Amino acid sequence: MGEPTAPAATEPSEWQQRIAGEWHGRPSLFTATGVWQGFEKIRRSSVFADGVTTYFMDGGLVGGGELAGRYRLGAPFAFGVIDSDADRVYTGPDFFGTGQPYGSFVDSHYYGPGWQVDLNTWNQVLPDGETQVYSSMLYQGWTVVGCFNGVYTRSFDHDTNPDTRERVARFLSAEERRGPVPYILPTKQAGAFTGSCELWGADQQLRGEVAVRLDLEPIDLLRTRRVVSWAGAGLDRRYVVEQRRDGDRLFFEGPDAWGNAQGFGRASYPSWHFHADGGDVWKVKGREFAIDAEPGMSAGGRLAVVYELFRGNVLDSVLHGLLAWEPAE
Protein backbone atom coordinates (compact mmCIF):
# COMPACT_ATOMS: atom_id res chain seq x y z
CA MET A 1 0.00 0.00 0.00
CA GLY A 2 3.03 2.31 0.44
CA GLU A 3 3.66 5.16 2.84
CA PRO A 4 1.19 7.98 3.68
CA THR A 5 0.92 10.44 0.79
CA ALA A 6 1.54 13.44 3.06
CA PRO A 7 5.08 13.73 4.51
CA ALA A 8 5.60 15.07 8.01
CA ALA A 9 5.53 18.87 8.03
CA THR A 10 7.96 21.20 9.76
CA GLU A 11 5.30 23.90 10.32
CA PRO A 12 1.64 23.54 11.28
CA SER A 13 -0.68 23.17 8.32
CA GLU A 14 -3.30 25.81 7.52
CA TRP A 15 -5.96 23.52 8.95
CA GLN A 16 -3.96 23.01 12.14
CA GLN A 17 -3.64 26.77 12.54
CA ARG A 18 -7.42 27.12 12.09
CA ILE A 19 -8.05 24.78 15.03
CA ALA A 20 -5.37 26.03 17.43
CA GLY A 21 -6.44 26.58 21.02
CA GLU A 22 -9.04 24.70 23.03
CA TRP A 23 -12.53 23.88 21.78
CA HIS A 24 -15.51 23.45 24.09
CA GLY A 25 -18.72 21.67 23.15
CA ARG A 26 -21.68 19.51 24.10
CA PRO A 27 -22.16 17.26 21.05
CA SER A 28 -25.35 15.23 21.33
CA LEU A 29 -25.62 11.48 20.79
CA PHE A 30 -28.43 10.03 18.66
CA THR A 31 -29.56 6.53 17.74
CA ALA A 32 -29.57 5.43 14.11
CA THR A 33 -33.16 6.65 13.79
CA GLY A 34 -32.45 10.11 15.20
CA VAL A 35 -33.58 9.63 18.82
CA TRP A 36 -31.64 11.91 21.21
CA GLN A 37 -29.79 9.97 23.95
CA GLY A 38 -27.63 12.53 25.78
CA PHE A 39 -24.49 14.57 25.19
CA GLU A 40 -20.74 14.61 25.72
CA LYS A 41 -18.91 17.18 27.84
CA ILE A 42 -15.85 17.75 25.67
CA ARG A 43 -12.73 19.89 25.78
CA ARG A 44 -10.53 19.38 22.71
CA SER A 45 -7.03 20.60 22.03
CA SER A 46 -4.05 19.64 19.88
CA VAL A 47 -0.28 20.03 20.11
CA PHE A 48 1.97 20.24 17.03
CA ALA A 49 5.58 19.05 17.31
CA ASP A 50 8.04 17.71 14.70
CA GLY A 51 5.38 17.32 12.03
CA VAL A 52 3.09 15.28 14.27
CA THR A 53 -0.02 16.60 15.95
CA THR A 54 -1.44 14.93 19.05
CA TYR A 55 -5.12 15.44 19.74
CA PHE A 56 -6.49 15.41 23.28
CA MET A 57 -10.17 15.12 24.20
CA ASP A 58 -11.33 15.09 27.79
CA GLY A 59 -14.84 14.95 29.18
CA GLY A 60 -17.50 12.33 29.42
CA LEU A 61 -20.86 11.10 28.22
CA VAL A 62 -23.93 12.36 30.07
CA GLY A 63 -26.82 9.96 29.56
CA GLY A 64 -26.49 7.81 26.47
CA GLY A 65 -29.45 5.48 26.96
CA GLU A 66 -28.95 2.12 25.30
CA LEU A 67 -25.74 3.44 23.67
CA ALA A 68 -23.99 4.47 26.90
CA GLY A 69 -21.92 1.30 27.24
CA ARG A 70 -20.58 1.56 23.70
CA TYR A 71 -19.61 5.24 23.73
CA ARG A 72 -18.14 5.63 27.19
CA LEU A 73 -14.38 5.13 26.97
CA GLY A 74 -13.42 5.43 30.65
CA ALA A 75 -10.30 7.47 29.82
CA PRO A 76 -9.40 10.66 27.92
CA PHE A 77 -8.90 10.34 24.17
CA ALA A 78 -5.42 10.91 22.75
CA PHE A 79 -4.27 10.12 19.22
CA GLY A 80 -1.58 11.18 16.79
CA VAL A 81 -2.04 12.93 13.44
CA ILE A 82 0.52 13.42 10.70
CA ASP A 83 -0.21 17.10 10.06
CA SER A 84 -0.92 18.09 6.45
CA ASP A 85 -3.35 20.06 4.30
CA ALA A 86 -3.40 17.13 1.87
CA ASP A 87 -3.97 13.88 3.79
CA ARG A 88 -4.14 14.10 7.58
CA VAL A 89 -3.21 10.62 8.80
CA TYR A 90 -4.60 9.48 12.17
CA THR A 91 -2.02 7.20 13.76
CA GLY A 92 -3.83 5.91 16.87
CA PRO A 93 -4.17 4.51 19.38
CA ASP A 94 -7.73 5.89 19.68
CA PHE A 95 -8.39 6.57 15.97
CA PHE A 96 -6.89 5.17 12.76
CA GLY A 97 -7.63 6.62 9.30
CA THR A 98 -7.33 9.84 7.30
CA GLY A 99 -8.95 13.24 6.78
CA GLN A 100 -8.92 15.63 3.83
CA PRO A 101 -9.25 19.43 4.36
CA TYR A 102 -11.08 21.68 1.89
CA GLY A 103 -10.32 25.10 3.29
CA SER A 104 -12.19 25.51 6.56
CA PHE A 105 -13.89 22.11 6.25
CA VAL A 106 -12.38 18.67 6.75
CA ASP A 107 -13.91 15.31 5.79
CA SER A 108 -12.45 12.46 7.87
CA HIS A 109 -12.93 8.69 7.67
CA TYR A 110 -11.43 6.54 10.41
CA TYR A 111 -11.97 3.74 12.92
CA GLY A 112 -12.26 4.05 16.71
CA PRO A 113 -11.28 0.81 18.48
CA GLY A 114 -12.67 1.98 21.85
CA TRP A 115 -16.11 2.67 20.38
CA GLN A 116 -15.85 -0.21 17.88
CA VAL A 117 -17.28 1.96 15.10
CA ASP A 118 -16.20 3.33 11.75
CA LEU A 119 -16.63 7.11 11.68
CA ASN A 120 -17.21 9.75 9.02
CA THR A 121 -16.54 13.08 10.74
CA TRP A 122 -17.23 16.51 9.24
CA ASN A 123 -15.68 19.56 10.95
CA GLN A 124 -16.56 23.00 9.58
CA VAL A 125 -14.98 26.15 10.98
CA LEU A 126 -17.36 29.05 10.38
CA PRO A 127 -16.24 32.44 8.99
CA ASP A 128 -15.86 33.94 12.49
CA GLY A 129 -12.99 31.50 13.07
CA GLU A 130 -14.26 30.84 16.59
CA THR A 131 -17.16 28.45 15.91
CA GLN A 132 -16.92 24.89 14.69
CA VAL A 133 -19.81 22.73 13.49
CA TYR A 134 -19.09 19.06 14.12
CA SER A 135 -20.69 15.73 13.29
CA SER A 136 -19.61 12.11 13.36
CA MET A 137 -21.71 9.48 11.65
CA LEU A 138 -21.04 6.12 13.33
CA TYR A 139 -21.07 2.91 11.30
CA GLN A 140 -21.01 -0.85 11.74
CA GLY A 141 -19.81 -1.77 8.28
CA TRP A 142 -22.17 0.10 5.96
CA THR A 143 -24.92 0.42 8.58
CA VAL A 144 -25.42 3.62 10.59
CA VAL A 145 -25.54 2.83 14.32
CA GLY A 146 -25.54 6.37 15.70
CA CYS A 147 -24.51 9.98 15.32
CA PHE A 148 -22.72 12.63 17.38
CA ASN A 149 -23.14 16.27 16.42
CA GLY A 150 -22.97 19.74 17.91
CA VAL A 151 -21.29 23.13 17.85
CA TYR A 152 -17.99 24.11 19.51
CA THR A 153 -16.53 27.45 20.59
CA ARG A 154 -12.82 28.22 20.94
CA SER A 155 -10.76 29.66 23.80
CA PHE A 156 -7.09 30.35 24.47
CA ASP A 157 -7.23 31.34 28.14
CA HIS A 158 -10.12 29.38 29.64
CA ASP A 159 -8.27 28.33 32.77
CA THR A 160 -6.89 31.79 33.57
CA ASN A 161 -9.56 34.27 32.42
CA PRO A 162 -12.89 34.48 34.32
CA ASP A 163 -14.55 36.35 31.44
CA THR A 164 -13.65 33.55 29.04
CA ARG A 165 -14.99 30.94 31.42
CA GLU A 166 -18.26 32.84 31.72
CA ARG A 167 -18.58 33.16 27.93
CA VAL A 168 -17.89 29.47 27.41
CA ALA A 169 -20.31 28.50 30.19
CA ARG A 170 -23.11 30.50 28.52
CA PHE A 171 -22.33 28.86 25.18
CA LEU A 172 -22.36 25.36 26.67
CA SER A 173 -25.64 25.99 28.46
CA ALA A 174 -27.19 27.00 25.14
CA GLU A 175 -25.80 23.90 23.43
CA GLU A 176 -27.25 21.60 26.09
CA ARG A 177 -30.62 23.26 25.53
CA ARG A 178 -30.44 23.15 21.73
CA GLY A 179 -28.93 19.69 21.30
CA PRO A 180 -32.19 17.68 21.13
CA VAL A 181 -34.04 20.24 18.93
CA PRO A 182 -35.07 18.56 15.65
CA TYR A 183 -34.22 19.97 12.23
CA ILE A 184 -37.45 21.59 11.06
CA LEU A 185 -37.23 24.64 8.81
CA PRO A 186 -40.00 27.30 8.74
CA THR A 187 -43.37 25.68 8.06
CA LYS A 188 -45.67 28.71 7.75
CA GLN A 189 -43.53 31.60 6.51
CA ALA A 190 -41.87 31.86 3.12
CA GLY A 191 -38.33 33.16 2.92
CA ALA A 192 -34.80 32.24 1.97
CA PHE A 193 -31.49 31.20 3.47
CA THR A 194 -28.78 33.09 1.59
CA GLY A 195 -25.03 33.51 1.78
CA SER A 196 -21.67 33.26 0.06
CA CYS A 197 -20.02 29.84 0.14
CA GLU A 198 -16.62 28.55 -0.93
CA LEU A 199 -16.26 25.96 -3.66
CA TRP A 200 -13.26 23.64 -3.37
CA GLY A 201 -12.27 21.11 -6.01
CA ALA A 202 -11.60 17.47 -5.24
CA ASP A 203 -7.93 18.44 -5.68
CA GLN A 204 -8.37 20.59 -2.50
CA GLN A 205 -7.83 23.82 -4.44
CA LEU A 206 -10.18 26.78 -4.05
CA ARG A 207 -12.29 27.40 -7.15
CA GLY A 208 -13.99 30.53 -5.86
CA GLU A 209 -17.08 31.99 -4.20
CA VAL A 210 -20.61 30.79 -4.90
CA ALA A 211 -23.76 32.76 -4.11
CA VAL A 212 -26.17 30.26 -2.53
CA ARG A 213 -29.89 30.88 -2.17
CA LEU A 214 -32.34 28.40 -0.65
CA ASP A 215 -35.90 29.69 -1.08
CA LEU A 216 -38.60 27.96 0.97
CA GLU A 217 -42.26 28.20 -0.02
CA PRO A 218 -44.43 26.23 2.45
CA ILE A 219 -47.21 24.22 0.82
CA ASP A 220 -48.64 22.86 4.06
CA LEU A 221 -47.24 21.89 7.47
CA LEU A 222 -45.31 18.90 6.06
CA ARG A 223 -44.48 19.95 2.50
CA THR A 224 -42.30 22.80 1.24
CA ARG A 225 -41.22 23.87 -2.23
CA ARG A 226 -37.45 24.38 -2.33
CA VAL A 227 -36.01 26.62 -5.01
CA VAL A 228 -32.20 26.46 -4.87
CA SER A 229 -29.73 28.50 -6.87
CA TRP A 230 -25.94 28.30 -6.98
CA ALA A 231 -24.08 30.99 -8.93
CA GLY A 232 -20.34 31.54 -9.29
CA ALA A 233 -17.00 29.75 -9.67
CA GLY A 234 -18.36 27.80 -12.64
CA LEU A 235 -21.15 26.29 -10.52
CA ASP A 236 -24.34 27.69 -12.01
CA ARG A 237 -27.46 25.67 -11.32
CA ARG A 238 -31.03 26.36 -10.31
CA TYR A 239 -33.30 23.51 -9.28
CA VAL A 240 -36.71 23.01 -7.72
CA VAL A 241 -37.81 20.16 -5.46
CA GLU A 242 -40.87 19.43 -3.36
CA GLN A 243 -39.70 18.55 0.15
CA ARG A 244 -41.89 16.33 2.32
CA ARG A 245 -41.23 15.79 6.03
CA ASP A 246 -42.05 12.66 8.04
CA GLY A 247 -40.72 13.10 11.58
CA ASP A 248 -36.93 13.33 11.36
CA ARG A 249 -36.95 12.19 7.74
CA LEU A 250 -37.14 14.33 4.61
CA PHE A 251 -38.00 13.28 1.07
CA PHE A 252 -37.14 15.28 -2.06
CA GLU A 253 -39.71 14.38 -4.68
CA GLY A 254 -38.83 16.16 -7.93
CA PRO A 255 -39.16 17.60 -10.40
CA ASP A 256 -35.46 18.55 -10.64
CA ALA A 257 -33.95 16.26 -7.99
CA TRP A 258 -34.90 13.13 -6.06
CA GLY A 259 -33.59 11.84 -2.75
CA ASN A 260 -34.05 11.85 1.00
CA ALA A 261 -32.49 12.92 4.30
CA GLN A 262 -32.24 11.79 7.90
CA GLY A 263 -32.26 14.27 10.75
CA PHE A 264 -30.22 13.96 13.95
CA GLY A 265 -31.23 16.90 16.13
CA ARG A 266 -30.51 20.25 14.46
CA ALA A 267 -28.63 18.58 11.61
CA SER A 268 -30.12 16.99 8.51
CA TYR A 269 -28.05 14.77 6.24
CA PRO A 270 -29.45 14.79 2.70
CA SER A 271 -28.59 12.85 -0.41
CA TRP A 272 -30.19 13.65 -3.74
CA HIS A 273 -29.79 12.95 -7.44
CA PHE A 274 -30.38 15.59 -10.07
CA HIS A 275 -32.81 14.84 -12.88
CA ALA A 276 -32.98 16.63 -16.20
CA ASP A 277 -34.22 15.84 -19.67
CA GLY A 278 -31.41 14.21 -21.59
CA GLY A 279 -29.80 12.79 -18.46
CA ASP A 280 -27.92 14.23 -15.48
CA VAL A 281 -25.05 12.38 -13.81
CA TRP A 282 -24.66 14.70 -10.79
CA LYS A 283 -25.58 13.87 -7.20
CA VAL A 284 -25.06 15.49 -3.80
CA LYS A 285 -24.28 14.33 -0.26
CA GLY A 286 -24.62 17.03 2.37
CA ARG A 287 -25.24 18.35 5.86
CA GLU A 288 -27.49 21.26 6.80
CA PHE A 289 -27.14 22.39 10.42
CA ALA A 290 -29.63 24.82 12.03
CA ILE A 291 -27.11 26.34 14.43
CA ASP A 292 -29.36 28.49 16.60
CA ALA A 293 -32.61 26.52 16.52
CA GLU A 294 -34.19 26.68 19.97
CA PRO A 295 -36.78 24.52 21.77
CA GLY A 296 -40.28 25.71 21.03
CA MET A 297 -41.74 26.87 17.75
CA SER A 298 -38.92 28.83 16.12
CA ALA A 299 -36.69 27.45 13.39
CA GLY A 300 -33.52 29.47 13.90
CA GLY A 301 -31.86 31.97 11.61
CA ARG A 302 -28.49 30.50 10.60
CA LEU A 303 -27.86 27.41 8.52
CA ALA A 304 -24.32 25.98 8.19
CA VAL A 305 -24.18 23.94 4.99
CA VAL A 306 -21.76 21.48 3.42
CA TYR A 307 -22.47 19.84 0.07
CA GLU A 308 -20.20 17.29 -1.60
CA LEU A 309 -20.87 17.20 -5.34
CA PHE A 310 -20.29 14.01 -7.30
CA ARG A 311 -20.13 13.50 -11.04
CA GLY A 312 -21.29 9.92 -11.17
CA ASN A 313 -19.46 8.20 -8.34
CA VAL A 314 -16.45 10.55 -8.43
CA LEU A 315 -16.12 13.50 -6.03
CA ASP A 316 -15.87 16.70 -8.07
CA SER A 317 -16.06 19.46 -5.47
CA VAL A 318 -17.10 20.58 -1.97
CA LEU A 319 -19.35 23.60 -1.36
CA HIS A 320 -19.56 24.96 2.19
CA GLY A 321 -20.47 28.08 4.12
CA LEU A 322 -22.98 29.86 6.34
CA LEU A 323 -26.46 31.00 5.26
CA ALA A 324 -28.75 33.50 7.00
CA TRP A 325 -32.57 33.55 7.00
CA GLU A 326 -34.46 36.34 5.26
CA PRO A 327 -38.27 36.18 5.68
CA ALA A 328 -40.28 37.05 2.60
CA GLU A 329 -42.02 40.42 2.69
Short mmCIF file of N, CA, C and O in Angstrom, two decimals, residues 29-109:
data_model
loop_
_atom_site.label_atom_id
_atom_site.label_comp_id
_atom_site.label_asym_id
_atom_site.label_seq_id
_atom_site.Cartn_x
_atom_site.Cartn_y
_atom_site.Cartn_z
N LEU A 29 -25.66 12.84 21.31
CA LEU A 29 -25.62 11.48 20.79
C LEU A 29 -27.03 11.06 20.38
O LEU A 29 -27.99 11.26 21.14
N PHE A 30 -27.16 10.48 19.20
CA PHE A 30 -28.43 10.03 18.66
C PHE A 30 -28.34 8.58 18.23
O PHE A 30 -27.28 8.10 17.81
N THR A 31 -29.48 7.88 18.30
CA THR A 31 -29.56 6.53 17.74
C THR A 31 -29.58 6.62 16.22
O THR A 31 -29.67 7.71 15.63
N ALA A 32 -29.56 5.47 15.57
CA ALA A 32 -29.57 5.43 14.11
C ALA A 32 -30.83 6.02 13.52
O ALA A 32 -30.84 6.45 12.35
N THR A 33 -31.91 6.08 14.28
CA THR A 33 -33.16 6.65 13.79
C THR A 33 -33.38 8.08 14.24
O THR A 33 -34.46 8.64 14.07
N GLY A 34 -32.37 8.71 14.85
CA GLY A 34 -32.45 10.11 15.20
C GLY A 34 -32.98 10.41 16.58
O GLY A 34 -33.31 11.56 16.88
N VAL A 35 -33.07 9.41 17.46
CA VAL A 35 -33.58 9.63 18.82
C VAL A 35 -32.45 10.14 19.71
O VAL A 35 -31.40 9.49 19.84
N TRP A 36 -32.67 11.30 20.36
CA TRP A 36 -31.64 11.91 21.21
C TRP A 36 -31.42 11.05 22.45
O TRP A 36 -32.36 10.59 23.10
N GLN A 37 -30.14 10.84 22.82
CA GLN A 37 -29.79 9.97 23.95
C GLN A 37 -29.07 10.70 25.09
O GLN A 37 -29.04 10.22 26.21
N GLY A 38 -28.43 11.82 24.79
CA GLY A 38 -27.63 12.53 25.78
C GLY A 38 -26.57 13.34 25.08
O GLY A 38 -26.66 13.59 23.87
N PHE A 39 -25.53 13.77 25.81
CA PHE A 39 -24.49 14.57 25.19
C PHE A 39 -23.15 14.30 25.88
O PHE A 39 -23.09 13.74 26.98
N GLU A 40 -22.09 14.71 25.19
CA GLU A 40 -20.74 14.61 25.72
C GLU A 40 -20.29 15.98 26.24
O GLU A 40 -20.52 17.01 25.59
N LYS A 41 -19.63 15.99 27.38
CA LYS A 41 -18.91 17.18 27.84
C LYS A 41 -17.48 17.06 27.31
O LYS A 41 -16.73 16.19 27.74
N ILE A 42 -17.13 17.93 26.37
CA ILE A 42 -15.85 17.75 25.67
C ILE A 42 -15.03 19.03 25.69
O ILE A 42 -15.53 20.13 25.45
N ARG A 43 -13.74 18.87 26.00
CA ARG A 43 -12.73 19.89 25.78
C ARG A 43 -11.68 19.27 24.86
O ARG A 43 -11.10 18.24 25.18
N ARG A 44 -11.47 19.90 23.71
CA ARG A 44 -10.53 19.38 22.71
C ARG A 44 -9.38 20.34 22.53
O ARG A 44 -9.57 21.55 22.48
N SER A 45 -8.19 19.79 22.35
CA SER A 45 -7.03 20.60 22.03
C SER A 45 -6.05 19.74 21.24
O SER A 45 -6.20 18.52 21.15
N SER A 46 -5.04 20.38 20.66
CA SER A 46 -4.05 19.64 19.88
C SER A 46 -2.69 20.33 20.01
O SER A 46 -2.61 21.55 20.12
N VAL A 47 -1.65 19.53 19.97
CA VAL A 47 -0.28 20.03 20.11
C VAL A 47 0.52 19.58 18.90
O VAL A 47 0.55 18.38 18.57
N PHE A 48 1.15 20.54 18.20
CA PHE A 48 1.97 20.24 17.03
C PHE A 48 3.44 20.22 17.43
O PHE A 48 3.93 21.15 18.06
N ALA A 49 4.14 19.15 17.05
CA ALA A 49 5.58 19.05 17.31
C ALA A 49 6.21 18.10 16.31
O ALA A 49 5.73 16.96 16.14
N ASP A 50 7.27 18.56 15.62
CA ASP A 50 8.04 17.71 14.70
C ASP A 50 7.16 17.06 13.64
O ASP A 50 7.35 15.90 13.28
N GLY A 51 6.21 17.82 13.11
CA GLY A 51 5.38 17.32 12.03
C GLY A 51 4.27 16.40 12.47
O GLY A 51 3.52 15.91 11.64
N VAL A 52 4.15 16.16 13.76
CA VAL A 52 3.09 15.28 14.27
C VAL A 52 2.23 16.06 15.24
O VAL A 52 2.74 16.74 16.13
N THR A 53 0.93 15.96 15.05
CA THR A 53 -0.02 16.60 15.95
C THR A 53 -0.65 15.54 16.83
O THR A 53 -1.06 14.47 16.35
N THR A 54 -0.74 15.81 18.12
CA THR A 54 -1.44 14.93 19.05
C THR A 54 -2.71 15.62 19.51
O THR A 54 -2.67 16.76 19.98
N TYR A 55 -3.82 14.93 19.32
CA TYR A 55 -5.12 15.44 19.74
C TYR A 55 -5.45 14.91 21.13
O TYR A 55 -5.20 13.74 21.43
N PHE A 56 -6.03 15.80 21.94
CA PHE A 56 -6.49 15.41 23.28
C PHE A 56 -7.96 15.77 23.41
O PHE A 56 -8.38 16.88 23.04
N MET A 57 -8.76 14.86 23.93
CA MET A 57 -10.17 15.12 24.20
C MET A 57 -10.50 14.58 25.58
O MET A 57 -10.29 13.40 25.86
N ASP A 58 -10.99 15.48 26.43
CA ASP A 58 -11.33 15.09 27.79
C ASP A 58 -12.77 15.48 28.05
O ASP A 58 -13.27 16.48 27.54
N GLY A 59 -13.45 14.70 28.86
CA GLY A 59 -14.84 14.95 29.18
C GLY A 59 -15.53 13.66 29.55
O GLY A 59 -14.94 12.78 30.18
N GLY A 60 -16.78 13.55 29.12
CA GLY A 60 -17.50 12.33 29.42
C GLY A 60 -18.92 12.39 28.91
O GLY A 60 -19.48 13.46 28.67
N LEU A 61 -19.51 11.22 28.73
CA LEU A 61 -20.86 11.10 28.22
C LEU A 61 -21.87 11.28 29.34
O LEU A 61 -21.77 10.64 30.39
N VAL A 62 -22.83 12.15 29.13
CA VAL A 62 -23.93 12.36 30.07
C VAL A 62 -25.18 11.72 29.47
O VAL A 62 -25.63 12.12 28.40
N GLY A 63 -25.72 10.72 30.13
CA GLY A 63 -26.82 9.96 29.56
C GLY A 63 -26.29 8.92 28.60
O GLY A 63 -25.30 8.23 28.88
N GLY A 64 -26.93 8.77 27.47
CA GLY A 64 -26.49 7.81 26.47
C GLY A 64 -27.49 6.70 26.22
O GLY A 64 -27.41 6.00 25.21
N GLY A 65 -28.43 6.50 27.16
CA GLY A 65 -29.45 5.48 26.96
C GLY A 65 -28.84 4.13 26.64
O GLY A 65 -27.85 3.71 27.25
N GLU A 66 -29.41 3.45 25.66
CA GLU A 66 -28.95 2.12 25.30
C GLU A 66 -27.55 2.12 24.68
O GLU A 66 -26.91 1.08 24.56
N LEU A 67 -27.05 3.34 24.30
CA LEU A 67 -25.74 3.44 23.67
C LEU A 67 -24.63 3.77 24.66
O LEU A 67 -23.46 3.83 24.28
N ALA A 68 -24.97 3.98 25.93
CA ALA A 68 -23.99 4.47 26.90
C ALA A 68 -22.79 3.54 27.03
O ALA A 68 -21.65 4.00 27.10
N GLY A 69 -23.03 2.24 27.07
CA GLY A 69 -21.92 1.30 27.24
C GLY A 69 -20.95 1.30 26.08
O GLY A 69 -19.75 1.07 26.26
N ARG A 70 -21.45 1.59 24.88
CA ARG A 70 -20.58 1.56 23.70
C ARG A 70 -19.74 2.82 23.58
O ARG A 70 -18.59 2.77 23.13
N TYR A 71 -20.29 3.98 23.99
CA TYR A 71 -19.61 5.24 23.73
C TYR A 71 -19.03 5.90 24.97
O TYR A 71 -18.71 7.09 24.96
N ARG A 72 -18.88 5.14 26.03
CA ARG A 72 -18.14 5.63 27.19
C ARG A 72 -16.79 4.94 27.21
O ARG A 72 -16.70 3.71 27.31
N LEU A 73 -15.72 5.73 27.10
CA LEU A 73 -14.38 5.13 26.97
C LEU A 73 -13.75 4.83 28.33
O LEU A 73 -12.99 3.88 28.46
N GLY A 74 -14.03 5.64 29.34
CA GLY A 74 -13.42 5.43 30.65
C GLY A 74 -12.03 6.00 30.78
O GLY A 74 -11.32 5.73 31.75
N ALA A 75 -11.61 6.82 29.79
CA ALA A 75 -10.30 7.47 29.82
C ALA A 75 -10.31 8.59 28.79
O ALA A 75 -11.08 8.53 27.83
N PRO A 76 -9.46 9.61 28.95
CA PRO A 76 -9.40 10.66 27.92
C PRO A 76 -8.89 10.11 26.60
O PRO A 76 -8.06 9.20 26.56
N PHE A 77 -9.40 10.69 25.50
CA PHE A 77 -8.90 10.34 24.17
C PHE A 77 -7.55 11.02 23.93
O PHE A 77 -7.32 12.15 24.36
N ALA A 78 -6.66 10.33 23.23
CA ALA A 78 -5.42 10.91 22.75
C ALA A 78 -4.99 10.12 21.53
O ALA A 78 -4.95 8.89 21.57
N PHE A 79 -4.69 10.83 20.43
CA PHE A 79 -4.27 10.12 19.22
C PHE A 79 -3.40 11.03 18.37
O PHE A 79 -3.54 12.26 18.41
N GLY A 80 -2.51 10.44 17.62
CA GLY A 80 -1.58 11.18 16.79
C GLY A 80 -2.14 11.46 15.41
O GLY A 80 -2.97 10.70 14.89
N VAL A 81 -1.67 12.56 14.80
CA VAL A 81 -2.04 12.93 13.44
C VAL A 81 -0.79 13.42 12.72
O VAL A 81 -0.07 14.28 13.24
N ILE A 82 -0.51 12.86 11.56
CA ILE A 82 0.52 13.42 10.70
C ILE A 82 -0.09 14.65 10.05
O ILE A 82 -1.02 14.55 9.25
N ASP A 83 0.42 15.83 10.41
CA ASP A 83 -0.21 17.10 10.06
C ASP A 83 0.04 17.45 8.60
O ASP A 83 1.19 17.49 8.15
N SER A 84 -1.05 17.74 7.85
CA SER A 84 -0.92 18.09 6.45
C SER A 84 -2.22 18.69 5.96
O SER A 84 -3.30 18.37 6.48
N ASP A 85 -2.15 19.56 4.96
CA ASP A 85 -3.35 20.06 4.30
C ASP A 85 -3.75 19.18 3.12
O ASP A 85 -4.73 19.49 2.43
N ALA A 86 -3.02 18.10 2.90
CA ALA A 86 -3.40 17.13 1.87
C ALA A 86 -4.13 15.97 2.54
O ALA A 86 -5.36 15.96 2.61
N ASP A 87 -3.39 15.00 3.06
CA ASP A 87 -3.97 13.88 3.79
C ASP A 87 -3.52 13.95 5.24
O ASP A 87 -2.33 13.83 5.52
N ARG A 88 -4.46 14.13 6.15
CA ARG A 88 -4.14 14.10 7.58
C ARG A 88 -4.30 12.65 8.03
O ARG A 88 -5.41 12.08 7.96
N VAL A 89 -3.21 12.05 8.49
CA VAL A 89 -3.21 10.62 8.80
C VAL A 89 -3.32 10.44 10.31
O VAL A 89 -2.48 10.94 11.07
N TYR A 90 -4.36 9.74 10.75
CA TYR A 90 -4.60 9.48 12.17
C TYR A 90 -3.89 8.18 12.55
O TYR A 90 -4.20 7.11 12.03
N THR A 91 -2.95 8.30 13.49
CA THR A 91 -2.02 7.20 13.76
C THR A 91 -2.32 6.44 15.04
O THR A 91 -1.50 5.63 15.47
N GLY A 92 -3.47 6.68 15.69
CA GLY A 92 -3.83 5.91 16.87
C GLY A 92 -3.23 6.49 18.15
O GLY A 92 -2.56 7.52 18.14
N PRO A 93 -3.48 5.81 19.27
CA PRO A 93 -4.17 4.51 19.38
C PRO A 93 -5.70 4.59 19.40
O PRO A 93 -6.35 3.56 19.28
N ASP A 94 -6.27 5.80 19.54
CA ASP A 94 -7.73 5.89 19.68
C ASP A 94 -8.45 5.98 18.34
O ASP A 94 -9.63 5.64 18.27
N PHE A 95 -7.77 6.49 17.30
CA PHE A 95 -8.39 6.57 15.97
C PHE A 95 -7.34 6.27 14.91
O PHE A 95 -6.21 6.75 14.99
N PHE A 96 -7.75 5.51 13.89
CA PHE A 96 -6.89 5.17 12.76
C PHE A 96 -7.63 5.49 11.47
O PHE A 96 -8.77 5.04 11.27
N GLY A 97 -7.00 6.28 10.57
CA GLY A 97 -7.63 6.62 9.30
C GLY A 97 -7.03 7.89 8.74
O GLY A 97 -5.88 8.24 9.03
N THR A 98 -7.82 8.61 7.93
CA THR A 98 -7.33 9.84 7.30
C THR A 98 -8.45 10.88 7.23
O THR A 98 -9.63 10.56 7.31
N GLY A 99 -8.02 12.15 7.02
CA GLY A 99 -8.95 13.24 6.78
C GLY A 99 -8.40 14.15 5.71
O GLY A 99 -7.18 14.31 5.58
N GLN A 100 -9.32 14.74 4.92
CA GLN A 100 -8.92 15.63 3.83
C GLN A 100 -9.54 17.01 4.03
O GLN A 100 -10.78 17.14 4.06
N PRO A 101 -8.71 18.07 4.20
CA PRO A 101 -9.25 19.43 4.36
C PRO A 101 -9.60 20.06 3.01
O PRO A 101 -8.92 19.84 1.99
N TYR A 102 -10.67 20.85 3.03
CA TYR A 102 -11.08 21.68 1.89
C TYR A 102 -11.31 23.08 2.45
O TYR A 102 -12.43 23.46 2.78
N GLY A 103 -10.22 23.81 2.64
CA GLY A 103 -10.32 25.10 3.29
C GLY A 103 -10.67 24.95 4.75
O GLY A 103 -9.96 24.27 5.51
N SER A 104 -11.77 25.54 5.17
CA SER A 104 -12.19 25.51 6.56
C SER A 104 -13.09 24.33 6.89
O SER A 104 -13.75 24.32 7.93
N PHE A 105 -13.11 23.33 6.03
CA PHE A 105 -13.89 22.11 6.25
C PHE A 105 -12.99 20.91 6.04
O PHE A 105 -12.16 20.88 5.12
N VAL A 106 -13.13 19.90 6.92
CA VAL A 106 -12.38 18.67 6.75
C VAL A 106 -13.33 17.49 6.80
O VAL A 106 -14.26 17.44 7.61
N ASP A 107 -13.12 16.54 5.90
CA ASP A 107 -13.91 15.31 5.79
C ASP A 107 -13.00 14.16 6.20
O ASP A 107 -12.01 13.88 5.52
N SER A 108 -13.32 13.50 7.32
CA SER A 108 -12.45 12.46 7.87
C SER A 108 -13.17 11.12 7.92
O SER A 108 -14.35 11.04 8.25
N HIS A 109 -12.42 10.06 7.60
CA HIS A 109 -12.93 8.69 7.67
C HIS A 109 -11.91 7.87 8.47
O HIS A 109 -10.74 7.80 8.11
#
